Coordinates of C-alpha atoms in Angstrom, one line a residue:
X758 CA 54.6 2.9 39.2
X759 CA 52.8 -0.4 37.9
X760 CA 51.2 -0.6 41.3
X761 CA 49.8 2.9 41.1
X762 CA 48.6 2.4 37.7
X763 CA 47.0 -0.7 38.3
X764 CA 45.4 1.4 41.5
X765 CA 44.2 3.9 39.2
X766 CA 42.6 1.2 36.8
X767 CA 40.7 -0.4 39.7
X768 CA 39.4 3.1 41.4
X769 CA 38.7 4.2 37.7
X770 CA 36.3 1.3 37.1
X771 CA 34.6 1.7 40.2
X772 CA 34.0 5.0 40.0
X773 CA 32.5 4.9 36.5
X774 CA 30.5 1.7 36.5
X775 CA 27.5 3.9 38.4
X776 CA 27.7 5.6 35.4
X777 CA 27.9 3.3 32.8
X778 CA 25.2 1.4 34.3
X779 CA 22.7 5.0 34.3
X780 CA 23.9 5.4 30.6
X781 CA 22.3 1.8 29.9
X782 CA 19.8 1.8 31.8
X783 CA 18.6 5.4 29.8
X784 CA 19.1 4.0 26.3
X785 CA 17.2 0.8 27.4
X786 CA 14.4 2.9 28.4
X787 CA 14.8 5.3 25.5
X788 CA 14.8 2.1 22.8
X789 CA 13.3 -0.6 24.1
X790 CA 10.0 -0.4 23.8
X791 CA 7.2 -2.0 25.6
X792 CA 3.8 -3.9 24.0
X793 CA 1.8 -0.5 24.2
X794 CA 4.6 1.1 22.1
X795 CA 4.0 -2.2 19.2
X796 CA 0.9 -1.7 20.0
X797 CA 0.4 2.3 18.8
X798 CA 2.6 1.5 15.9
X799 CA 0.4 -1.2 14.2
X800 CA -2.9 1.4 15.2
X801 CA -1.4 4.2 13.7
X802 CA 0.0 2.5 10.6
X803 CA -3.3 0.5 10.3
X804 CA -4.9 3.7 10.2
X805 CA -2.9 5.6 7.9
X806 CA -2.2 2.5 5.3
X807 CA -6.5 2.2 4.6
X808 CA -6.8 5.7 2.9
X809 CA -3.5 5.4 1.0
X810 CA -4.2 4.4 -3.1
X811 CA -1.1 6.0 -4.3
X812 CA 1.6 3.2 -5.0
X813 CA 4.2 5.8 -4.8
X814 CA 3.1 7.2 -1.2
X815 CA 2.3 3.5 0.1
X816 CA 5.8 2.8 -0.3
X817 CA 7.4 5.6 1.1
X818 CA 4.8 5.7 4.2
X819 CA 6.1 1.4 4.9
X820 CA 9.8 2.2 4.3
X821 CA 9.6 5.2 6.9
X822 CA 7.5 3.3 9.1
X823 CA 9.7 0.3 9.4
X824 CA 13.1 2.1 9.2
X825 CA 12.3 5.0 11.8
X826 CA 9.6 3.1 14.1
X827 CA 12.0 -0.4 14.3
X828 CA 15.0 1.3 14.0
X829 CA 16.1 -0.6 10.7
X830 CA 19.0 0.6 9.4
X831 CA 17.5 0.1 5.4
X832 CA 14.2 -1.3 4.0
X833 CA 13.5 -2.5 0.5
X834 CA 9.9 -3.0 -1.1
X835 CA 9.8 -5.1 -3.7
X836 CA 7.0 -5.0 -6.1
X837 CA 5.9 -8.3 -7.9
X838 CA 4.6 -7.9 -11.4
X839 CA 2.7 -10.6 -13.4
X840 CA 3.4 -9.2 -17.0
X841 CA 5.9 -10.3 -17.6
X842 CA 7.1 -11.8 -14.7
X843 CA 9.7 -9.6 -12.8
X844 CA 10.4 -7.7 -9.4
X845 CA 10.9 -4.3 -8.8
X846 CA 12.8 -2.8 -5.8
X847 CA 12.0 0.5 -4.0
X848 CA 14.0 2.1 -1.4
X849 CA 13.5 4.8 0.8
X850 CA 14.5 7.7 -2.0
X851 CA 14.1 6.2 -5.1
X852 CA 13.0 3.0 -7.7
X853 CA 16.5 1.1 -7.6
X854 CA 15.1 -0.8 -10.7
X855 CA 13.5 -3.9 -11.9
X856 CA 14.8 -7.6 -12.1
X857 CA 13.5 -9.8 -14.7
X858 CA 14.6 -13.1 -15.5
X859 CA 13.4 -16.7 -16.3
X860 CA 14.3 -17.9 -12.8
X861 CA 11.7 -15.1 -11.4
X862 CA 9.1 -18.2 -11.1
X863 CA 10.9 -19.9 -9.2
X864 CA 12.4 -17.5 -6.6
X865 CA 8.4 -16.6 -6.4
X866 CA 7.2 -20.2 -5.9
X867 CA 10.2 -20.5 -3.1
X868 CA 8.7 -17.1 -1.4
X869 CA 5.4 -18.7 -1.8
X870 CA 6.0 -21.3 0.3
X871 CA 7.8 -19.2 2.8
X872 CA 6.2 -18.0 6.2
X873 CA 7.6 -14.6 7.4
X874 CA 9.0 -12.8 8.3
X875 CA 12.1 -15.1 8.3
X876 CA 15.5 -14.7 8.3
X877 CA 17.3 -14.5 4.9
X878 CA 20.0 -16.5 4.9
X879 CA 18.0 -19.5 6.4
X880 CA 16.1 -19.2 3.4
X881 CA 18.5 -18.5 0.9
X882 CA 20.4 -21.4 1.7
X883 CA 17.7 -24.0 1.1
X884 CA 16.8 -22.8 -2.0
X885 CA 18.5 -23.4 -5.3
X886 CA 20.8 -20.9 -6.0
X887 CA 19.6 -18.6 -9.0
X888 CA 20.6 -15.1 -10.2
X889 CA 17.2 -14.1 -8.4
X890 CA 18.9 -14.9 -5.0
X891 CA 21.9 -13.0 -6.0
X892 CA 20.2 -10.1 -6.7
X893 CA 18.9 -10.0 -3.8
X894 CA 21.9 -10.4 -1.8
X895 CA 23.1 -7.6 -3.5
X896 CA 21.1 -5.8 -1.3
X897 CA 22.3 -6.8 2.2
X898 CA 19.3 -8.3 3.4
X899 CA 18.8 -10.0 7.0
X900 CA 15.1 -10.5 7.0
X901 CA 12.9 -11.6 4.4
X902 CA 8.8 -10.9 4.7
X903 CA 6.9 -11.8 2.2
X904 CA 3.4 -9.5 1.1
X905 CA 0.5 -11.6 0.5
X906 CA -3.2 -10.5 -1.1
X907 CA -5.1 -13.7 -0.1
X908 CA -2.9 -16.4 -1.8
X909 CA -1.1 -14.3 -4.3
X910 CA 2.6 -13.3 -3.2
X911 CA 2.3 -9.0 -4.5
X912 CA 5.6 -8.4 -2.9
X913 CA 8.2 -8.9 -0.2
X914 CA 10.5 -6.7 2.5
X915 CA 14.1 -7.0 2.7
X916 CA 15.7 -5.6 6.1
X917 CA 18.9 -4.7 6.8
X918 CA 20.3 -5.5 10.4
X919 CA 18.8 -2.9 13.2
X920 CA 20.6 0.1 13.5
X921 CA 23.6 0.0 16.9
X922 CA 23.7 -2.8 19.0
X923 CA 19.9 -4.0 18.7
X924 CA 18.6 -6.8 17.5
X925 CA 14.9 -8.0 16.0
X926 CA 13.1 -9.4 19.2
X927 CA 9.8 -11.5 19.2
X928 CA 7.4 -8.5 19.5
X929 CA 9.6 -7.1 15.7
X930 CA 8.6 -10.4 14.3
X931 CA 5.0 -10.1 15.6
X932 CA 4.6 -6.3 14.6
X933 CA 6.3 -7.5 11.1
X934 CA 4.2 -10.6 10.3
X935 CA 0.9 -7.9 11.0
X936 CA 2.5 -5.0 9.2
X937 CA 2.7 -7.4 6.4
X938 CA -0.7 -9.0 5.8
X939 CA -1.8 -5.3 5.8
X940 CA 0.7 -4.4 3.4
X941 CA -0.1 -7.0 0.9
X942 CA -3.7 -6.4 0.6
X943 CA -2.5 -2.5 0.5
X944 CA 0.1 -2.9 -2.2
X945 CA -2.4 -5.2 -4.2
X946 CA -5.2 -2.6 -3.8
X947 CA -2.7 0.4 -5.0
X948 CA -1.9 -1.4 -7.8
X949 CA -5.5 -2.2 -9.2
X950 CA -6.3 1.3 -8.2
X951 CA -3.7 2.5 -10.1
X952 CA -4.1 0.4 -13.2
X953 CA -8.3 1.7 -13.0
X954 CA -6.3 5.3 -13.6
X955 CA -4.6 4.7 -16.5
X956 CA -8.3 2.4 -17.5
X957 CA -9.7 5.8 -17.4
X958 CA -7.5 7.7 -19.0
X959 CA -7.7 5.8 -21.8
X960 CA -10.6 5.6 -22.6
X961 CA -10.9 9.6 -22.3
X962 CA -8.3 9.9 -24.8
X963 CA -9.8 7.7 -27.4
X964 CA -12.9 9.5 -26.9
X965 CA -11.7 12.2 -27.9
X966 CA -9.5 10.8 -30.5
X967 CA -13.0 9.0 -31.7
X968 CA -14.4 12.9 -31.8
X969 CA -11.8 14.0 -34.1
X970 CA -11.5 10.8 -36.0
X971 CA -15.3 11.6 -37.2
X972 CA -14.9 15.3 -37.3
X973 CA -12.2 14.6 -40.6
X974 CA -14.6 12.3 -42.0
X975 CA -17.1 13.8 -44.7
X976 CA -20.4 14.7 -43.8
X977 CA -21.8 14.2 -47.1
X978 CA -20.8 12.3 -50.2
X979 CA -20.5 13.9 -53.7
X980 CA -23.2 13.6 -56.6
X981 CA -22.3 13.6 -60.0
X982 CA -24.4 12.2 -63.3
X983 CA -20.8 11.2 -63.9
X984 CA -19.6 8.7 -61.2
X985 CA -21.1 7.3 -58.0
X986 CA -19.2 7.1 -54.5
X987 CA -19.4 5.5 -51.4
X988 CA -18.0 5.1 -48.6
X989 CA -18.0 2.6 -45.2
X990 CA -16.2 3.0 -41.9
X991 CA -16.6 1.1 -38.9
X992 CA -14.0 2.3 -36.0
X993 CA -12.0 -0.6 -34.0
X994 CA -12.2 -0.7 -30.4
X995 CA -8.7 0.9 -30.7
X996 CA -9.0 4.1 -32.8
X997 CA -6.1 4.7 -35.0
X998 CA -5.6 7.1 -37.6
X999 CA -7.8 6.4 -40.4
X1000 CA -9.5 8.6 -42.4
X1001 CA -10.5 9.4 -45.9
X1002 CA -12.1 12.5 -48.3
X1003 CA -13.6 14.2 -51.5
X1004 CA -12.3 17.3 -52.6
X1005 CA -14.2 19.2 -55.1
X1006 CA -11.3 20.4 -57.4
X1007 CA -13.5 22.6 -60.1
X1008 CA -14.6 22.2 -63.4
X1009 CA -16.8 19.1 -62.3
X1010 CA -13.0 17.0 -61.2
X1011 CA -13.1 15.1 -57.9
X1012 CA -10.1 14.4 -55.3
X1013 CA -10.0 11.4 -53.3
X1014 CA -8.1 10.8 -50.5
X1015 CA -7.3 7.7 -47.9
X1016 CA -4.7 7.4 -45.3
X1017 CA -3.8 6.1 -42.4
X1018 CA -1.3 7.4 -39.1
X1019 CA 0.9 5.2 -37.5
X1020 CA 0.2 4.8 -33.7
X1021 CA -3.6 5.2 -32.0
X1022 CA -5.6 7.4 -30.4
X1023 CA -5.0 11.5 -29.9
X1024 CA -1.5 11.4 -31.7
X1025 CA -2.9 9.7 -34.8
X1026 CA -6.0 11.7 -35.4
X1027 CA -4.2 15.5 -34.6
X1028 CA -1.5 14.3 -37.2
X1029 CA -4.3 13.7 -40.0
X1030 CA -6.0 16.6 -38.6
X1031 CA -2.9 18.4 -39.9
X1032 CA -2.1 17.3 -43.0
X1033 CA -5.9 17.4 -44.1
X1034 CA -5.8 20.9 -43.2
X1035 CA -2.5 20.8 -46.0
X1036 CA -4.3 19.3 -48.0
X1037 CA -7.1 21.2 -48.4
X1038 CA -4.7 24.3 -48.7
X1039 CA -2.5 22.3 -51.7
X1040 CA -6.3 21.6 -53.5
X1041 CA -7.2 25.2 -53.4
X1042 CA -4.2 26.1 -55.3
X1043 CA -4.8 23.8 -57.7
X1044 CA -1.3 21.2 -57.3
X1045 CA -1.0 18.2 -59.3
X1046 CA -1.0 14.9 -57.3
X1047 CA 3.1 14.9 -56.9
X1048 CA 3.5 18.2 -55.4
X1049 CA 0.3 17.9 -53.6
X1050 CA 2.5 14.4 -51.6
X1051 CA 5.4 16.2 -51.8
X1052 CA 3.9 19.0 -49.7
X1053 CA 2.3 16.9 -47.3
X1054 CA 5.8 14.6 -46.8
X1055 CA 7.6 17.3 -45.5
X1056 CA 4.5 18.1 -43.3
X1057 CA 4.3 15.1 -41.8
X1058 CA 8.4 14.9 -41.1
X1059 CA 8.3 18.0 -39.2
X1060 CA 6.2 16.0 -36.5
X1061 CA 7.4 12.6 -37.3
X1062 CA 10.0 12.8 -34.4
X1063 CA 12.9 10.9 -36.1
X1064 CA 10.9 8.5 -38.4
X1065 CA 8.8 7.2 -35.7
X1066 CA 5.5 8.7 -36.7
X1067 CA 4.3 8.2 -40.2
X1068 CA 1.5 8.4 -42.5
X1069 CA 0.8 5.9 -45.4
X1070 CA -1.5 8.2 -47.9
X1071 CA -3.2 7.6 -51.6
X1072 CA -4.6 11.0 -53.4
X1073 CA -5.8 11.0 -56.5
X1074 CA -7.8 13.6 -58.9
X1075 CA -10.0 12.3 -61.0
X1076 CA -12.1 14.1 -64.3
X1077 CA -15.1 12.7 -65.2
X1078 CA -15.2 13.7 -68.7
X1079 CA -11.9 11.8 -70.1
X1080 CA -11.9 9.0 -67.2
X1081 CA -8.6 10.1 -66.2
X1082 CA -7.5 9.1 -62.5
X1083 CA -3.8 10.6 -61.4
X1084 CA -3.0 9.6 -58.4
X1085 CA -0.2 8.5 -56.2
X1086 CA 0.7 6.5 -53.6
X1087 CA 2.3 6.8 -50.5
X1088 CA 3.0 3.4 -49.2
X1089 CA -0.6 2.8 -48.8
X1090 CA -2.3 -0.4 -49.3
X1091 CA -2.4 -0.7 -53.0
X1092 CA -6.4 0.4 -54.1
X1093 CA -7.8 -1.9 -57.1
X1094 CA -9.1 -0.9 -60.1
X1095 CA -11.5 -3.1 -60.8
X1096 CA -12.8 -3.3 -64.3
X1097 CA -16.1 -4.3 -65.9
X1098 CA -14.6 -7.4 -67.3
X1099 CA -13.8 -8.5 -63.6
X1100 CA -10.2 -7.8 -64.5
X1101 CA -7.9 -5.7 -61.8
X1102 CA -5.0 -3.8 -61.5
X1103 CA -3.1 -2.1 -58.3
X1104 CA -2.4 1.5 -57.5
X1105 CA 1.0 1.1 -56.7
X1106 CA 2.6 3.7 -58.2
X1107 CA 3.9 6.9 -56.0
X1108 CA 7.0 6.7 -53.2
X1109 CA 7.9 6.4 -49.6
X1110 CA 5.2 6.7 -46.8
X1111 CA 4.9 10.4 -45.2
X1112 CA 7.0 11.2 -42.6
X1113 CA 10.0 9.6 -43.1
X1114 CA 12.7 11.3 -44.8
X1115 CA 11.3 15.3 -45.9
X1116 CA 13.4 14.9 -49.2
X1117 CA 11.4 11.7 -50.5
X1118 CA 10.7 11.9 -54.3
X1119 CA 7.2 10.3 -55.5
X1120 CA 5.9 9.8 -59.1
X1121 CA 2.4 9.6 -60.5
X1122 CA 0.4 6.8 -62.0
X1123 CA -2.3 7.0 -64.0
X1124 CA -5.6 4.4 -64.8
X1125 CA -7.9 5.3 -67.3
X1126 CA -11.7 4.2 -66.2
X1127 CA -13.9 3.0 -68.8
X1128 CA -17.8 2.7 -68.0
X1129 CA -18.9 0.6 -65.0
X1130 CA -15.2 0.3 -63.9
X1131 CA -14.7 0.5 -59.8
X1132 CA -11.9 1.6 -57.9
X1133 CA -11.7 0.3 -54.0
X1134 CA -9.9 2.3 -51.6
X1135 CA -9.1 0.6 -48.3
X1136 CA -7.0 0.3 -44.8
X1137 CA -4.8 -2.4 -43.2
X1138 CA -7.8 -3.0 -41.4
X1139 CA -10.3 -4.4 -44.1
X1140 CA -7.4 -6.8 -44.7
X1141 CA -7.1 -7.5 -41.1
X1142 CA -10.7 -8.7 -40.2
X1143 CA -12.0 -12.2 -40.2
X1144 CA -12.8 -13.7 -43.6
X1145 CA -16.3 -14.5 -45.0
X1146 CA -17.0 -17.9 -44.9
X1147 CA -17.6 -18.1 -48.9
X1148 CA -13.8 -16.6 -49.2
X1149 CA -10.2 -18.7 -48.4
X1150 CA -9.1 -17.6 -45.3
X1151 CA -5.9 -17.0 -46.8
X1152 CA -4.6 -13.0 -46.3
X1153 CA -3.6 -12.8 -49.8
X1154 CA -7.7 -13.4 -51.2
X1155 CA -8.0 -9.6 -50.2
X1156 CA -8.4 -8.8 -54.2
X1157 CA -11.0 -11.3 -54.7
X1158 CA -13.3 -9.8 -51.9
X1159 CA -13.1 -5.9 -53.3
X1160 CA -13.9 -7.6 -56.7
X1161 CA -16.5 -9.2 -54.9
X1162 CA -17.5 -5.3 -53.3
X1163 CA -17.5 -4.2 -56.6
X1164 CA -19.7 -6.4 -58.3
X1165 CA -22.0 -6.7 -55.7
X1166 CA -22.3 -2.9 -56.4
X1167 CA -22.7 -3.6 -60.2
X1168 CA -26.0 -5.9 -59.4

């Protein structure tokens, strides 16, 4: 029996190595693939890669190209970003997620100095080892390319082992060390194109936030034999949410108004949009400067999502006749009354900034103006600017300048 099975073995072998050899020789012509085959993958990547400006599609259409063209079993763009400095990995499906860390610089100045594509373990194991390097490993890499745009590193490629039996040859580092100068300059150029976007966006949005910001300002100031008023505004190259307003409250009394919304642009100005319009509503009915901020609190904490939108407010009503100013504050910059004498005093009495809890209480404080006496109603950002040179530059001088405003309007 042994010698019949040992017959069998021996006729077995013959008979099927015909047809192992066929089987090879089909998957060798079926995989391996010749210079023209490099040669249509690098024209017809070339030309799909120049009209891409999408980030998102750029990465999917290398990933695909490199896995199902080279037969790579997985492919990982990573993305370098400058601000701060950190990587951030894409695979076929999905963002796997960033990496920062103070040893990014160096893991980029290694991959700086690397020519690729090269293998990753070669590499690995001259550099020093960092939690960059086991990051990376985490990802079973085998080849490392790095992405250039002229001398800036915008990326790399991390590739698994080829899929079966294969293995990289010499034309899969040529096609590679092609692929990826194009890539580079691509990835580089989505990035810029992308960052032009959100440029443009931006700057729609704060025009139209400058549109409302105006459209809540007054048109016209009020006269009175009674009191003078002005008023100066000069919008930042970020709009925010200031704003300010007279409200004729009958029988000759005046309110005044000055806030400011936390945040900038569209956000900011549609959330004073709103609580003017409250105001206005709470004037008409003739409120007293409490219930008036009490109203407009539990405005704003409807829309305040959890605290994280507020609105610091001061609204006062003023009568000409007695000099009486009522008013109170909302965690607003304190205004000055500033008296003939060159004296002053802060409007600090009133509560809580708006938005923050709906149930705040807030009181009322009250200044009685005498002849030629000024009050100055201002924003965080007339305490922000640059300081005249005839003032300290110290923050805390704000009070002298508004005396200074006020009796510069005296002379």
């Amino acid at each position: 029996m042994p010698i019949l099975d040992a017959g069998f073995i021996i006729v077995a072998v013959i008979f099927f190595q015909p047809i192992m050899s066929m089987v090879e020789d089909g998957m060798a012509r079926l995989f391996k693939r010749d210079r023209t085959d490099y040669r249509r993958i690098v024209e017809r990547f070339s030309s799909e890669i120049v009209r891409i400006v999408d980030l998102k599609e750029l990465q999917q259409q290398v990933i695909s190209t490199l896995e199902d063209d080279l037969m790579v079993d997985s492919v990982i763009l990573a993305q370098v970003l400058d601000r701060p400095a950190r990587i951030r990995f894409f695979s076929r499906s999905r963002l796997e997620g960033d990496y920062s860390d103070p040893d990014v610089r160096e893991f980029l100045d290694v991959l700086s100095s690397t020519e690729g594509p090269v293998y990753y373990e070669s590499v690995a194991a001259q550099a020093h080892q960092s939690h960059a390097w086991s990051v990376l490993a985490g990802f079973k890499p085998y080849l490392l390319v790095p992405l250039r745009a002229g001398r800036d590193v915008a990326g790399f490629l991390l590739l698994s082992r080829k899929s079966g039996p294969f293995r990289y040859s010499e034309e899969d580092f040529t096609i590679l060390q092609v692929l990826s100068n194009q890539v580079g300059v691509a990835l580089s150029n989505a990035v810029l194109y992308g960052e032009s976007l959100v440029k443009r966006r931006m700057e729609e949005e704060l025009a139209v936030a400058r549109e409302i910001q105006f459209a809540l300002l007054p048109e016209s100031l009020p006269q009175s034999e009674f009191y003078e008023v002005d008023a100066f505004t000069r919008p930042a190259r970020e709009v925010g949410g200031d704003f300010y307003d007279f409200l004729s409250l009958g029988s000759g009394n005046l309110g005044v108004v000055i806030g400011d919304a936390s945040g900038k642009s569209v956000p900011a100005a549609l959330m004073i949009a709103q609580l003017q319009a409250v105001l206005k509503n709470q004037v008409r009915e003739g409120l007293p400067v409490v219930r008036v901020m009490e109203s407009l609190n539990r405005c704003a904490a409807t829309g305040s999502q959890g605290g994280e939108r507020y609105v610091t407010m001061v609204y006062g009503q003023f009568d000409p006749l007695t000099g009486d100013f009522r008013y109170c504050n909302a965690g607003h910059n304190y205004p000055l009354h500033v008296r003939q004498d060159g004296s002053w005093q802060t409007l600090d009495q009133g509560g809580l900034l708006l938005g923050v809890f709906d149930d705040a209480q807030y009181v009322e404080g009250q200044v009685q103006l005498l002849p030629d006496d000024v009050l100055v109603f201002y924003t965080d950002g007339f305490t922000e600017i640059s300081t005249p040179t005839r003032w300290s530059s110290a923050k805390n001088d704000w009070p002298m300048w508004c005396c200074a405003i006020a009796n510069a309007d005296h002379n």
